[in-house]
Short mmCIF file of C-alpha atoms and ligand atoms in Angstrom, two decimals:
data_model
loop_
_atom_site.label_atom_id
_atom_site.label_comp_id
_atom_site.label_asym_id
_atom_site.label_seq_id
_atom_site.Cartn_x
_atom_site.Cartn_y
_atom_site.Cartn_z
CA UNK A 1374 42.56 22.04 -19.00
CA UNK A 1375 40.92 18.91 -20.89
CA UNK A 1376 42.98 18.15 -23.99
CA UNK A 1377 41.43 19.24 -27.25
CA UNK A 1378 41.55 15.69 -29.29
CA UNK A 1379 40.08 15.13 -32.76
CA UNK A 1380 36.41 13.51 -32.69
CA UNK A 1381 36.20 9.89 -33.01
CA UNK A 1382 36.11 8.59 -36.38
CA UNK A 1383 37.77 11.87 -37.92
CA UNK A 1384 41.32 11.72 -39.32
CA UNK A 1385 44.06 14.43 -39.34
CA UNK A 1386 46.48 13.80 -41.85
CA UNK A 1387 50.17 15.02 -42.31
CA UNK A 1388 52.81 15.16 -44.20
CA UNK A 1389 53.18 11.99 -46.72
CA UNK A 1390 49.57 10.55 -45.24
CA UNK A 1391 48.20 13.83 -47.08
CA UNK A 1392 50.60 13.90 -50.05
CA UNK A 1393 48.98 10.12 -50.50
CA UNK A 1394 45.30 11.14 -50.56
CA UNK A 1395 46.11 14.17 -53.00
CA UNK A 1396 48.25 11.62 -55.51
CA UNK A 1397 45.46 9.19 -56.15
CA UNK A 1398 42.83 11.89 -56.17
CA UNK A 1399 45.05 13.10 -58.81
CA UNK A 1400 45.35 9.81 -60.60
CA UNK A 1401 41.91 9.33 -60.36
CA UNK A 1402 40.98 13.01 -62.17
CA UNK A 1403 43.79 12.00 -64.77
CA UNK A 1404 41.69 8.79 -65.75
CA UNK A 1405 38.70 10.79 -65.23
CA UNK A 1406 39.53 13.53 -68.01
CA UNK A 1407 40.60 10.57 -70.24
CA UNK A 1408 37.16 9.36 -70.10
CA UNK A 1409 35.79 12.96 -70.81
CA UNK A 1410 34.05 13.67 -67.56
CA UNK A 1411 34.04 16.95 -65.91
CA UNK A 1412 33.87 18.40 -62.56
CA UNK A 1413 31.06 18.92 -60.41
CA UNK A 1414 31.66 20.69 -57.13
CA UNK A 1415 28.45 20.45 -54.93
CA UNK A 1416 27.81 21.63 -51.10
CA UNK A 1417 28.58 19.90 -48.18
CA UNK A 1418 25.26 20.32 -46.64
CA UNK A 1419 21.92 19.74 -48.38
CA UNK A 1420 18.42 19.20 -46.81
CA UNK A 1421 17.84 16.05 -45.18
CA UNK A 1422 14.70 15.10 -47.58
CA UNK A 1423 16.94 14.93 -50.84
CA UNK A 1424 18.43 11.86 -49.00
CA UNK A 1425 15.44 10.37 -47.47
CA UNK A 1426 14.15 10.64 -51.47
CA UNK A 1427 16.67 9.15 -52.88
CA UNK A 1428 19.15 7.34 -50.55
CA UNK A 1429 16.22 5.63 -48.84
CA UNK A 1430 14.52 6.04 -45.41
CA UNK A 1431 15.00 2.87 -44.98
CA UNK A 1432 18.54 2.86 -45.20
CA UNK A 1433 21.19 2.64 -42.66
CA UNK A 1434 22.98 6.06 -44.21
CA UNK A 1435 19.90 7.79 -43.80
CA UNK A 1436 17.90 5.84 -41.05
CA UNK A 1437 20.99 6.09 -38.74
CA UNK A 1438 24.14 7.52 -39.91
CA UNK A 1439 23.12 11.14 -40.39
CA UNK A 1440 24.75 14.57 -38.97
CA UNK A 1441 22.11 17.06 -38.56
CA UNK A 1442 23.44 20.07 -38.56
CA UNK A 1443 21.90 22.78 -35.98
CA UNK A 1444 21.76 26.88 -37.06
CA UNK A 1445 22.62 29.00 -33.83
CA UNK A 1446 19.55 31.21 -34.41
CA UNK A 1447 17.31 27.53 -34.73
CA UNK A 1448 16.05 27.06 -38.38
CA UNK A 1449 12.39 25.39 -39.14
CA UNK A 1450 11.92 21.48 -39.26
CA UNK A 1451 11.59 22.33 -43.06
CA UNK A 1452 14.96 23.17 -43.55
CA UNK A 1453 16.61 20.44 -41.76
CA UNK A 1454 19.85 20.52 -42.95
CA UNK A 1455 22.70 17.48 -42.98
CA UNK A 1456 25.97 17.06 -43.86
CA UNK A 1457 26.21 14.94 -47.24
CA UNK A 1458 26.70 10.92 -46.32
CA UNK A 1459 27.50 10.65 -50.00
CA UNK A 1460 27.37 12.83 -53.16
CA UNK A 1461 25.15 10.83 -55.77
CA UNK A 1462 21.74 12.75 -54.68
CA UNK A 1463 23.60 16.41 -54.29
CA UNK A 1464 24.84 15.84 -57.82
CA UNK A 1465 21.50 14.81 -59.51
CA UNK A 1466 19.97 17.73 -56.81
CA UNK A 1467 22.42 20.32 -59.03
CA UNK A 1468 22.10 18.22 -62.25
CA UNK A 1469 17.79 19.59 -62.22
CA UNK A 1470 18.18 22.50 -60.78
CA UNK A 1471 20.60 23.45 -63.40
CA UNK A 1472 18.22 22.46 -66.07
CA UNK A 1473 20.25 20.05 -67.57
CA UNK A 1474 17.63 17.02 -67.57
CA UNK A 1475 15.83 19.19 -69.99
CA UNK A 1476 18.24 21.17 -71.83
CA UNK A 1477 21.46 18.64 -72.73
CA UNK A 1478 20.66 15.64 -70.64
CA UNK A 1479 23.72 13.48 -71.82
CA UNK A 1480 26.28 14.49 -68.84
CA UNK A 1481 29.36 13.43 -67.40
CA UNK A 1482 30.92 14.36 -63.97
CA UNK A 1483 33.35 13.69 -61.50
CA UNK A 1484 33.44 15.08 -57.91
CA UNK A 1485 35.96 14.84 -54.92
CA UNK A 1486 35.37 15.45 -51.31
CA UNK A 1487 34.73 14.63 -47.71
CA UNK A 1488 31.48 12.92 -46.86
CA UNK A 1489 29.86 12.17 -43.33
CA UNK A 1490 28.43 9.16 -41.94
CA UNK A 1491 27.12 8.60 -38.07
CA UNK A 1492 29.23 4.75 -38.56
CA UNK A 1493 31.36 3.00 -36.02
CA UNK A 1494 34.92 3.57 -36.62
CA UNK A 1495 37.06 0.85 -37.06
CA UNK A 1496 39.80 -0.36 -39.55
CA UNK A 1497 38.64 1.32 -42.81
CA UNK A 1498 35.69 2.75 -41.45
CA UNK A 1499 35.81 6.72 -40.53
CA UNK A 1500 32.80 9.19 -39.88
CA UNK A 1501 34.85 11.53 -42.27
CA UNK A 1502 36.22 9.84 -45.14
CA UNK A 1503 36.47 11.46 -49.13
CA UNK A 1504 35.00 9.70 -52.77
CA UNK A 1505 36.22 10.09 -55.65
CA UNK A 1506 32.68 9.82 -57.38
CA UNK A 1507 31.57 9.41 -60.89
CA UNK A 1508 27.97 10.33 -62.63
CA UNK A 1509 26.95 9.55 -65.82
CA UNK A 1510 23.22 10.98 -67.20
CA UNK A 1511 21.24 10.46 -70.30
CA UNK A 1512 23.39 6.94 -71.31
CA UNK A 1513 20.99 3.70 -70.67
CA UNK A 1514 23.38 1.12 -72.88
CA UNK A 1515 25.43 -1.37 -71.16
CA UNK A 1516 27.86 0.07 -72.96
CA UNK A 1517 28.35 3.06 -70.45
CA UNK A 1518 27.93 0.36 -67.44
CA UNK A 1519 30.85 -1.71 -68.76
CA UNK A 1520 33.16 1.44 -69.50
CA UNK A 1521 32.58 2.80 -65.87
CA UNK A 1522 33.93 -0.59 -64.45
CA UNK A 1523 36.87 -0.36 -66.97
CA UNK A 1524 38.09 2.80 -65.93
CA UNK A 1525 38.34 1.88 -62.77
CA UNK A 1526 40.02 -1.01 -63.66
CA UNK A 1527 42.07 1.49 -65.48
CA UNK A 1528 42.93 3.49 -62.53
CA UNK A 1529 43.45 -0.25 -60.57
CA UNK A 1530 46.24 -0.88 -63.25
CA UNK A 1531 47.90 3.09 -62.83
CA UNK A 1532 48.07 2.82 -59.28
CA UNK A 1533 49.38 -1.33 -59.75
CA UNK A 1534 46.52 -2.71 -57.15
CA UNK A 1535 44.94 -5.91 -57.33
CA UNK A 1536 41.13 -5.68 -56.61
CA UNK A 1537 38.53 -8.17 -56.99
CA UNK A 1538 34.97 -6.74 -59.47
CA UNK A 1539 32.14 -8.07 -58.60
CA UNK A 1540 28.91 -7.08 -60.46
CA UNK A 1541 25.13 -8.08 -60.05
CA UNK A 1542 21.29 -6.78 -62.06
CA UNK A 1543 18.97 -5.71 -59.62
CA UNK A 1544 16.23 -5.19 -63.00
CA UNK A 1545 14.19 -2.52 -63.39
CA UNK A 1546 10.90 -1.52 -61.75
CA UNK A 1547 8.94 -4.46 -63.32
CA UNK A 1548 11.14 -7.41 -62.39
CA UNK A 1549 11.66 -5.89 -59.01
CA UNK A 1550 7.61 -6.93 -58.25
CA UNK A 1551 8.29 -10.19 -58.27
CA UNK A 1552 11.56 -10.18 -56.91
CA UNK A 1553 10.45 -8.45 -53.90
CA UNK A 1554 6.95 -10.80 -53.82
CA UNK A 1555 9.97 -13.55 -53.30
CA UNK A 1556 11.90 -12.07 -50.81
CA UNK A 1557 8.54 -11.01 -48.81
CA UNK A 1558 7.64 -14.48 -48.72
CA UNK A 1559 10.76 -15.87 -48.36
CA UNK A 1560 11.14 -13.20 -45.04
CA UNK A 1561 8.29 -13.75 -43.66
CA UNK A 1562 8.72 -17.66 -43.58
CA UNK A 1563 12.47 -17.03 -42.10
CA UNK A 1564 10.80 -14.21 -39.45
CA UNK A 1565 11.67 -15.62 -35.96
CA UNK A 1566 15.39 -15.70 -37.75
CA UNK A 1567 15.77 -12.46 -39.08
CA UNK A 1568 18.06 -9.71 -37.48
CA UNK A 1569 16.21 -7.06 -35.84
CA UNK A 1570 16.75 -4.50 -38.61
CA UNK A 1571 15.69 -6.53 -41.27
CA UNK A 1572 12.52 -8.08 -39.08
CA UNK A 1573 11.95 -3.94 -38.41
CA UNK A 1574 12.24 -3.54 -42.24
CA UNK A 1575 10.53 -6.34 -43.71
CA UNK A 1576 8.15 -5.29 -45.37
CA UNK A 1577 8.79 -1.60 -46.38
CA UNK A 1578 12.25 -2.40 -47.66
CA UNK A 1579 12.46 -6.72 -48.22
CA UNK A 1580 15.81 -6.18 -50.14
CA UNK A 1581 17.81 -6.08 -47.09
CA UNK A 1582 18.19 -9.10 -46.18
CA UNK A 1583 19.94 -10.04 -49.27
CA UNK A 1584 23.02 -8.19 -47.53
CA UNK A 1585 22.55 -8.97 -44.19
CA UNK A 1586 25.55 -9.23 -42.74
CA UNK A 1587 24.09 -10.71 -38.85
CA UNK A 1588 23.12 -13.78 -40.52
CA UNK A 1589 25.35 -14.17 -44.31
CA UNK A 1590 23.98 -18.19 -44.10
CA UNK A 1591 20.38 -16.78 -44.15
CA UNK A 1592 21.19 -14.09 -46.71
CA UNK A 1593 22.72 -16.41 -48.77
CA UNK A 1594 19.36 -18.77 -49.29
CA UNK A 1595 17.64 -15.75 -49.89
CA UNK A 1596 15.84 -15.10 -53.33
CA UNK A 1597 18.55 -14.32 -56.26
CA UNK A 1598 17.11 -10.77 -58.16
CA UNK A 1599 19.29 -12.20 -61.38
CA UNK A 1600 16.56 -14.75 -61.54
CA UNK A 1601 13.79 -12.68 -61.58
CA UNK A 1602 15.11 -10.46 -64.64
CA UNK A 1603 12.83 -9.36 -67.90
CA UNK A 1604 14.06 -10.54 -71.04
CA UNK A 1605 15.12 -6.46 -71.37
CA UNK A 1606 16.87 -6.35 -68.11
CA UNK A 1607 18.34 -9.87 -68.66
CA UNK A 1608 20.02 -8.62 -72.25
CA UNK A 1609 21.49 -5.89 -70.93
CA UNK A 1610 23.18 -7.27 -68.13
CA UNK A 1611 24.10 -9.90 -70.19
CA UNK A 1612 25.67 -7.32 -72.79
CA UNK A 1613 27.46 -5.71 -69.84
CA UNK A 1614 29.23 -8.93 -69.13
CA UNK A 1615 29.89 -9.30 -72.71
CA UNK A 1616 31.55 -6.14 -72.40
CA UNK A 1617 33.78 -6.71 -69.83
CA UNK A 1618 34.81 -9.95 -70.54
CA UNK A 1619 35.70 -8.23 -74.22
CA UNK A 1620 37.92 -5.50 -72.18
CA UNK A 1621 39.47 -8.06 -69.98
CA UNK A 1622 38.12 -6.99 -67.51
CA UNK A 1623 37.72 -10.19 -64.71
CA UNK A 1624 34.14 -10.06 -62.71
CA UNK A 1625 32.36 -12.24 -61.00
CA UNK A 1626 28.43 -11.95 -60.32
CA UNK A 1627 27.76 -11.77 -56.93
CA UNK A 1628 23.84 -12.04 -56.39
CA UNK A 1629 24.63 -10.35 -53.13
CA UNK A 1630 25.53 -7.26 -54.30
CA UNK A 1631 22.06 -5.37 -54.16
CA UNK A 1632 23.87 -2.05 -52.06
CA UNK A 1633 22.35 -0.34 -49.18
CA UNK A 1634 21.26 3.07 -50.79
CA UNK A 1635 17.37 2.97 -52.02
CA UNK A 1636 18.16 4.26 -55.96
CA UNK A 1637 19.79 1.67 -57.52
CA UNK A 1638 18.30 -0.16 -60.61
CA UNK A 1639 19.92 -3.03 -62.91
CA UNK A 1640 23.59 -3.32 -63.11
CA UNK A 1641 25.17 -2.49 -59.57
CA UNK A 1642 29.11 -3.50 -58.61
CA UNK A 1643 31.44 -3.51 -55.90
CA UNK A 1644 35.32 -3.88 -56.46
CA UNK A 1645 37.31 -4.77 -52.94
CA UNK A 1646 40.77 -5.20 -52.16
CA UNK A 1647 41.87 -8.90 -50.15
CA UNK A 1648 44.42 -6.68 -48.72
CA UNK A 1649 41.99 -4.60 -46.12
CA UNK A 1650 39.83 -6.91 -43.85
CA UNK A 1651 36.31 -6.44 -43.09
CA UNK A 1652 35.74 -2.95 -44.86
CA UNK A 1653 37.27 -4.35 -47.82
CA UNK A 1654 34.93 -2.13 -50.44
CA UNK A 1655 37.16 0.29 -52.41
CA UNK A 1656 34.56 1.62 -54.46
CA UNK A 1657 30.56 0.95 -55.38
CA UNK A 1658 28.29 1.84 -57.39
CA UNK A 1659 25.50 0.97 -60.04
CA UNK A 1660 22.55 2.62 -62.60
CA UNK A 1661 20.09 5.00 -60.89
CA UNK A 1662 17.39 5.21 -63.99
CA UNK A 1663 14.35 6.27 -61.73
CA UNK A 1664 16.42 8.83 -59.16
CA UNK A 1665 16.47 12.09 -61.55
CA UNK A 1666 12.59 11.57 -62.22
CA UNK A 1667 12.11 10.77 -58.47
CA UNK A 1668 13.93 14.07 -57.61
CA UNK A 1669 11.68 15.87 -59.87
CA UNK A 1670 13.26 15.89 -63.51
CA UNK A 1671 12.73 14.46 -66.28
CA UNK A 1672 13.03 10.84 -66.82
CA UNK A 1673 16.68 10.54 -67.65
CA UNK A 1674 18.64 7.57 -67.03
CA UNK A 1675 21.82 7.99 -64.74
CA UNK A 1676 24.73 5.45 -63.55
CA UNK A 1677 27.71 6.33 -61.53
CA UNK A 1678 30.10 4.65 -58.78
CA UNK A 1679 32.08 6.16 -55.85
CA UNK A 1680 35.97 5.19 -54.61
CA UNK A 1681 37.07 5.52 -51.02
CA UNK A 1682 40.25 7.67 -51.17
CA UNK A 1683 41.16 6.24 -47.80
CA UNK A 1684 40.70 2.86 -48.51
CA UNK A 1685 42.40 3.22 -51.85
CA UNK A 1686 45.80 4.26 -50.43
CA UNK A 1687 45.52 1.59 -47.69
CA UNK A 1688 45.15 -1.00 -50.30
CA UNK A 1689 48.33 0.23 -51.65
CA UNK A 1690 51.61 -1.63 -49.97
CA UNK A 1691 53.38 0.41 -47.27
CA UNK A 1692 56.57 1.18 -49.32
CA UNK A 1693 54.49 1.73 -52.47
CA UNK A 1694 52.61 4.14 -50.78
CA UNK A 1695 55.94 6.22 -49.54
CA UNK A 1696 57.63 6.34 -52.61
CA UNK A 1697 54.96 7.41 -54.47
CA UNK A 1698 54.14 9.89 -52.08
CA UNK A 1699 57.49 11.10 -52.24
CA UNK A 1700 57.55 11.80 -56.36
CA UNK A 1701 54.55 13.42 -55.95
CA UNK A 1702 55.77 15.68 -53.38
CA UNK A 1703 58.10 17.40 -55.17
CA UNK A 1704 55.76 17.28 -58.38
CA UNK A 1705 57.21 13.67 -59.62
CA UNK A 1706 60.88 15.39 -59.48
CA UNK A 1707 62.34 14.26 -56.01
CA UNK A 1708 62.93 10.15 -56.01
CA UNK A 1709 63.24 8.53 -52.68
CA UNK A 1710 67.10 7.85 -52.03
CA UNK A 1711 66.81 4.04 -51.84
CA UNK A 1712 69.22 3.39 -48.86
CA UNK A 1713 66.48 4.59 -46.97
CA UNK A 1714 63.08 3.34 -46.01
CA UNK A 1715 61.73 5.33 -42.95
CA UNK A 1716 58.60 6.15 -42.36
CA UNK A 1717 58.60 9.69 -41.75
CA UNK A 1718 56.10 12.26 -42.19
CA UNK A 1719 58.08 14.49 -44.10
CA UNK A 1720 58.59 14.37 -48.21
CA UNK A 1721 61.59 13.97 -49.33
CA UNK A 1722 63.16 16.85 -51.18
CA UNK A 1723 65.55 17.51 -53.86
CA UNK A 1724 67.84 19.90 -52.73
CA UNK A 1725 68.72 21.80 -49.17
CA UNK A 1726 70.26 24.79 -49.13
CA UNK A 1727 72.44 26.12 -46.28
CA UNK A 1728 73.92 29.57 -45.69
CA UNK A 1729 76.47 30.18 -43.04
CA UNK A 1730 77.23 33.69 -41.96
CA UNK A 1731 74.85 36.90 -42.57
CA UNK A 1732 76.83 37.49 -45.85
CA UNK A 1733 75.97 34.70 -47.28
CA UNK A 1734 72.09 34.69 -46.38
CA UNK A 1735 70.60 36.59 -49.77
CA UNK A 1736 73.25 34.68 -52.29
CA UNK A 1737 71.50 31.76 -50.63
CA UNK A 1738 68.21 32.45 -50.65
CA UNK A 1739 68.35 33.77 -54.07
CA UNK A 1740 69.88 30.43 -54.95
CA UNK A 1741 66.93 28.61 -53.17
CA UNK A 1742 64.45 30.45 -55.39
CA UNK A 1743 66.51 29.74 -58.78
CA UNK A 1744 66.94 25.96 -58.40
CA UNK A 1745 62.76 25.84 -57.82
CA UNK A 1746 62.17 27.73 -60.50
CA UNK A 1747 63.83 24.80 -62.24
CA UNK A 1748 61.00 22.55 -60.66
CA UNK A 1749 62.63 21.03 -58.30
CA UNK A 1750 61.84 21.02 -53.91
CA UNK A 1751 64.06 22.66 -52.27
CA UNK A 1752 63.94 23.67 -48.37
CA UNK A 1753 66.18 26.72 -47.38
CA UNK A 1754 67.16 25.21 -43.75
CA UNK A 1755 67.04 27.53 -40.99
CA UNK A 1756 70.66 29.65 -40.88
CA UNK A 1757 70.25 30.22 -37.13
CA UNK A 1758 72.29 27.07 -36.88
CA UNK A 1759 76.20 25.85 -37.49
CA UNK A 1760 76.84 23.66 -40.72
CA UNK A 1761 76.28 20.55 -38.72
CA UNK A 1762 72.81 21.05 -37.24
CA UNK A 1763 71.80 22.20 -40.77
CA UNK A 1764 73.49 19.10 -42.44
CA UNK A 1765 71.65 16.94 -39.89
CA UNK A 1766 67.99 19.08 -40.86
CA UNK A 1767 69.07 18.65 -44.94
CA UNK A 1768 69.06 15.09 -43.78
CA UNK A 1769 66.09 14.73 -41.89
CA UNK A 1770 63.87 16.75 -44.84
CA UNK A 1771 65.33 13.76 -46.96
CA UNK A 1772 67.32 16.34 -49.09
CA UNK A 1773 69.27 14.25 -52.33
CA UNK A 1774 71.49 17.48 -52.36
CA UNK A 1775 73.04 20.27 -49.82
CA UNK A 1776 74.14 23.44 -51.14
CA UNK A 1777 76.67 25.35 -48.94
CA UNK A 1778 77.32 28.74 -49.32
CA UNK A 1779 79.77 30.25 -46.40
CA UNK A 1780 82.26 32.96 -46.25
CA UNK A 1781 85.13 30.54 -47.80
CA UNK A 1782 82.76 29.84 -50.86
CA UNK A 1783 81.36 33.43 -51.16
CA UNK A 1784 85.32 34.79 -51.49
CA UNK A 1785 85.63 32.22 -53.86
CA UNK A 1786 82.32 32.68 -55.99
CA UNK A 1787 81.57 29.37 -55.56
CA UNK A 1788 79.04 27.00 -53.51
CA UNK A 1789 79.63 23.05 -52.27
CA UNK A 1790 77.62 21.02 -54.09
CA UNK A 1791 76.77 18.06 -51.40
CA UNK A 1792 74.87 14.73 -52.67
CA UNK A 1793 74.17 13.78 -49.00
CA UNK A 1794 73.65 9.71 -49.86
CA UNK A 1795 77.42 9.27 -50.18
CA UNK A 1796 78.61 12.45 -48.64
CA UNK A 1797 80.92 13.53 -51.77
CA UNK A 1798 81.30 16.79 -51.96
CA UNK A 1799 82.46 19.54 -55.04
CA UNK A 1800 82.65 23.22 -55.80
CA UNK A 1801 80.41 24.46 -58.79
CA UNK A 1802 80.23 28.64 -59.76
CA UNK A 1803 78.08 30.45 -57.68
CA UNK A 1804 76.54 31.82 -60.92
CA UNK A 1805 75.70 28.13 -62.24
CA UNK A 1806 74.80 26.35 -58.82
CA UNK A 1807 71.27 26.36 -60.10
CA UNK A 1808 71.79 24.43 -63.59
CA UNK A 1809 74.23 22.45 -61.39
CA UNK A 1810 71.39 21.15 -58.89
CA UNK A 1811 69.21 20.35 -61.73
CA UNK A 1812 71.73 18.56 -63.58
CA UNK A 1813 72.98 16.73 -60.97
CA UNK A 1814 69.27 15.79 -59.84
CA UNK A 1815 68.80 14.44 -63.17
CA UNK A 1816 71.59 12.20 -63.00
CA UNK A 1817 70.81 10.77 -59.96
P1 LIG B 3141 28.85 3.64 -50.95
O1 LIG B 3141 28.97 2.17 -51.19
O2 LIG B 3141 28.06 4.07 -49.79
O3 LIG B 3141 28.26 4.26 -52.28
O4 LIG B 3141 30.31 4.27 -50.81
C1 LIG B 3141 31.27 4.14 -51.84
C2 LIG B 3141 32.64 3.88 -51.24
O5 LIG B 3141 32.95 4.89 -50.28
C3 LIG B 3141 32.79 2.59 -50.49
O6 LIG B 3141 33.02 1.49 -51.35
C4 LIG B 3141 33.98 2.88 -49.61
O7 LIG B 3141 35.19 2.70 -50.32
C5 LIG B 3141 33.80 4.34 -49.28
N1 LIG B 3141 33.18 4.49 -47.95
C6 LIG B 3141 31.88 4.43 -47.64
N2 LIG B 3141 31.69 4.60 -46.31
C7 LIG B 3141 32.91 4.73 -45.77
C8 LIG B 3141 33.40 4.95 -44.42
N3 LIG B 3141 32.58 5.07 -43.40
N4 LIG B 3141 34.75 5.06 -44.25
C9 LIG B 3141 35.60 4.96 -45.30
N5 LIG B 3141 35.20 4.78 -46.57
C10 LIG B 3141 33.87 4.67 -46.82
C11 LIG B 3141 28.00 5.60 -52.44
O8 LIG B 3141 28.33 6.46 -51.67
C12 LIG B 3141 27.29 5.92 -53.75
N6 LIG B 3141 27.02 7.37 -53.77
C13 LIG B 3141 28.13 5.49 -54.93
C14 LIG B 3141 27.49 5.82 -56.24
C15 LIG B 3141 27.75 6.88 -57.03
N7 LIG B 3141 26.50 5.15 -56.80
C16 LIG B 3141 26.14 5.76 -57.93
N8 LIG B 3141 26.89 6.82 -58.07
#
């Protein structure tokens, strides 16, 4: 029989890779409820037209990366249905429909979860990956663009990364006219060198070719939107790089950085790690003032970015990433005994408890339960095995601490107290073996 596999592009992960994803997700909502934002949980599958209104037809997510999702008993053409590529348009989607435009329009949100794109895997690059994603409505000052690039310069700083900002102004509606008169012109004179997306695109969506990556020395001599801003537009981005520089904050402006998704307005950012190669964005975003209008709301304005999860922790070093996943395996209590550095699936745990003989089985289990009620991890190894099979598991699970509890200790009222780094070993009272553990975690 063929072997079941996991699809290309999709990603199991175990043990510490998992712990990983869950410890900057939690980072991330920590810096998230410091900046008063709450969560938004939103479906995994929408119909495809919110997208093609809002990411853009004319973009690669929709234009070519979407899973269209078939119902058994065959639903109508009207109620195509995907899987989300990304969660901006879901959350303005539930931002109207719950009334909000109208009724308290000032909103802040944060959402976490897989999304699905149709891409070629590679380094970085998965058809499953998960955002951490940010939406601001009802704020149009730079103010609100500035502090979105600060906290994630703030969650940069918790997680000790070094990324690189770079920001750009698209302008609004009005500048955009003759921006894209510019890079219609400036297209059709470079046609017989244009890629074959952006000659297909030309002239329904001109802005492509500002990101081009088939031909960056053609991109690169292409029309700059920064110098095509109103006085309006121009202020405010100006203010937003006020702002940063103010926070300390270090940008650069990257006329480049115009995105590939249809909604975006003024300011719009990338920040990328050096660290991670040719899919080197960590996170992306920029204003969306039209998109709640164009999804039928009221005109409110709306800014937001998204982080890749994956591409966060891979930015993070290899040793970094273990130890941290280790403290925040056992809830920030277990530390990673430093004479060892493998690379192991497993967390490491506090404390492992072995019992040796029936008798001792219940004391033991009992004991197992106390010392987590004290908050630490604690793995009751299997009894169907001698002392030394169980010592070797303790070890394996990456336990700081055995506790033994055999007939010799049981007539005694007693249990070993093990610290398995350097092997010394002591009685302590049955009856205290609990505050024992703790204590002698929090020494170590
Ligand atoms: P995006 O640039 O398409 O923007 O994606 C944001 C981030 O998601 C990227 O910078 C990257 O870290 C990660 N990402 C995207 N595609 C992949 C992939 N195939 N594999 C791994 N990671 C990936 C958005 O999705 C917008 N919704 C962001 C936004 C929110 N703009 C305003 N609000």
């Amino acid at each position: 029989m063929a072997k079941l596999t996991r699809l290309r592009g999709f990603q199991d992960q175990l043990g510490a890779e998992a712990e990983m994803l869950s410890l900057v997700e939690a980072r991330a909502k920590e810096v998230a409820r410091r900046y008063g934002l709450g969560e938004i949980r939103i479906p995994l599958m929408e119909r495809i037209q919110l997208y093609e209104r809002s990411t853009g037809e004319t973009s690669d997510v929709v234009a070519k990366q979407m899973y269209i999702v078939k119902h058994a008993q065959e639903s109508s053409a009207a109620d195509t249905m995907v899987l989300r590529p990304e969660g901006t348009p879901g959350v303005v989607r539930a931002y109207i429909e719950a009334g909000l435009d109208r009724s308290d329009p000032e909103q802040r949100f944060f959402y976490c979860g897989p999304m699905l794109r149709y891409e070629r895997p590679q380094k970085g690059r998965f058809r499953q990956f998960h955002q951490f994603g940010v939406e601001v409505f009802g704020r149009a000052d730079p103010a609100c663009d500035a502090e979105l690039l600060v906290m994630i310069d703030d969650l940069r700083r918790e997680l000790d990364l070094e990324l690189d900002f770079e920001v750009n102004s698209l302008g609004c509606g009005e500048c955009r006219l003759a921006f894209r008169e510019a890079l219609l012109a400036f297209g059709r004179a470079h046609l017989e060198s244009l890629c074959a997306d952006c000659h297909a695109r030309l002239e329904r969506n001109p802005l492509r070719i500002v990101d081009c990556k088939t031909d960056a020395a053609l991109a690169e001599q292409a029309p700059k939107s920064i110098d095509y801003l109103c006085p309006d537009c121009r202020r405010h981005f100006d203010a937003v790089l006020d702002l940063l520089r103010y926070s300390g904050v270090a940008v650069t402006v990257n006329p480049r950085i115009v995105r590939g998704l249809d909604y975006y307005v003024r300011t719009t950012f990338e920040v990328s790690s050096r660290t991670l190669g040719a899919q080197n964005a960590i996170a992306a975003g920029g204003r969306y003032d039209g998109l709640v209008e164009s999804l039928g709301g009221v005109p409110v304005p709306g800014i937001g970015f998204a982080i890749g999860l994956e591409r966060l922790t891979m930015a993070m070093s290899p040793q970094d990433r273990h130890a941290r996943a280790v403290a925040a395996a056992a809830g920030g209590h277990a530390k990673p005994p430093t004479a060892r550095s493998d690379s192991r699936q497993a967390p490491f745990i506090d404390a492992a408890v072995l019992a040796l003989g029936e008798e001792a089985l219940p004391k033991a289990a009992a004991l197992a339960r106390e010392i987590r009620h004290s908050g630490l991890a604690v793995e009751f190894v299997s009894p169907a095995r001698g002392l030394k099979a169980q010592l070797r598991r303790a070890d394996r699970a990456g336990a700081r601490f055995a506790v033994i509890i055999g007939e010799d200790e049981l007539s005694r009222g007693v249990a070993t107290l093990r610290d398995m780094t350097s092997g010394a070993q002591r009685d302590v009272q049955l009856e205290q073996a609990a505050q024992a553990v703790s204590a002698a975690a929090a020494e170590s």
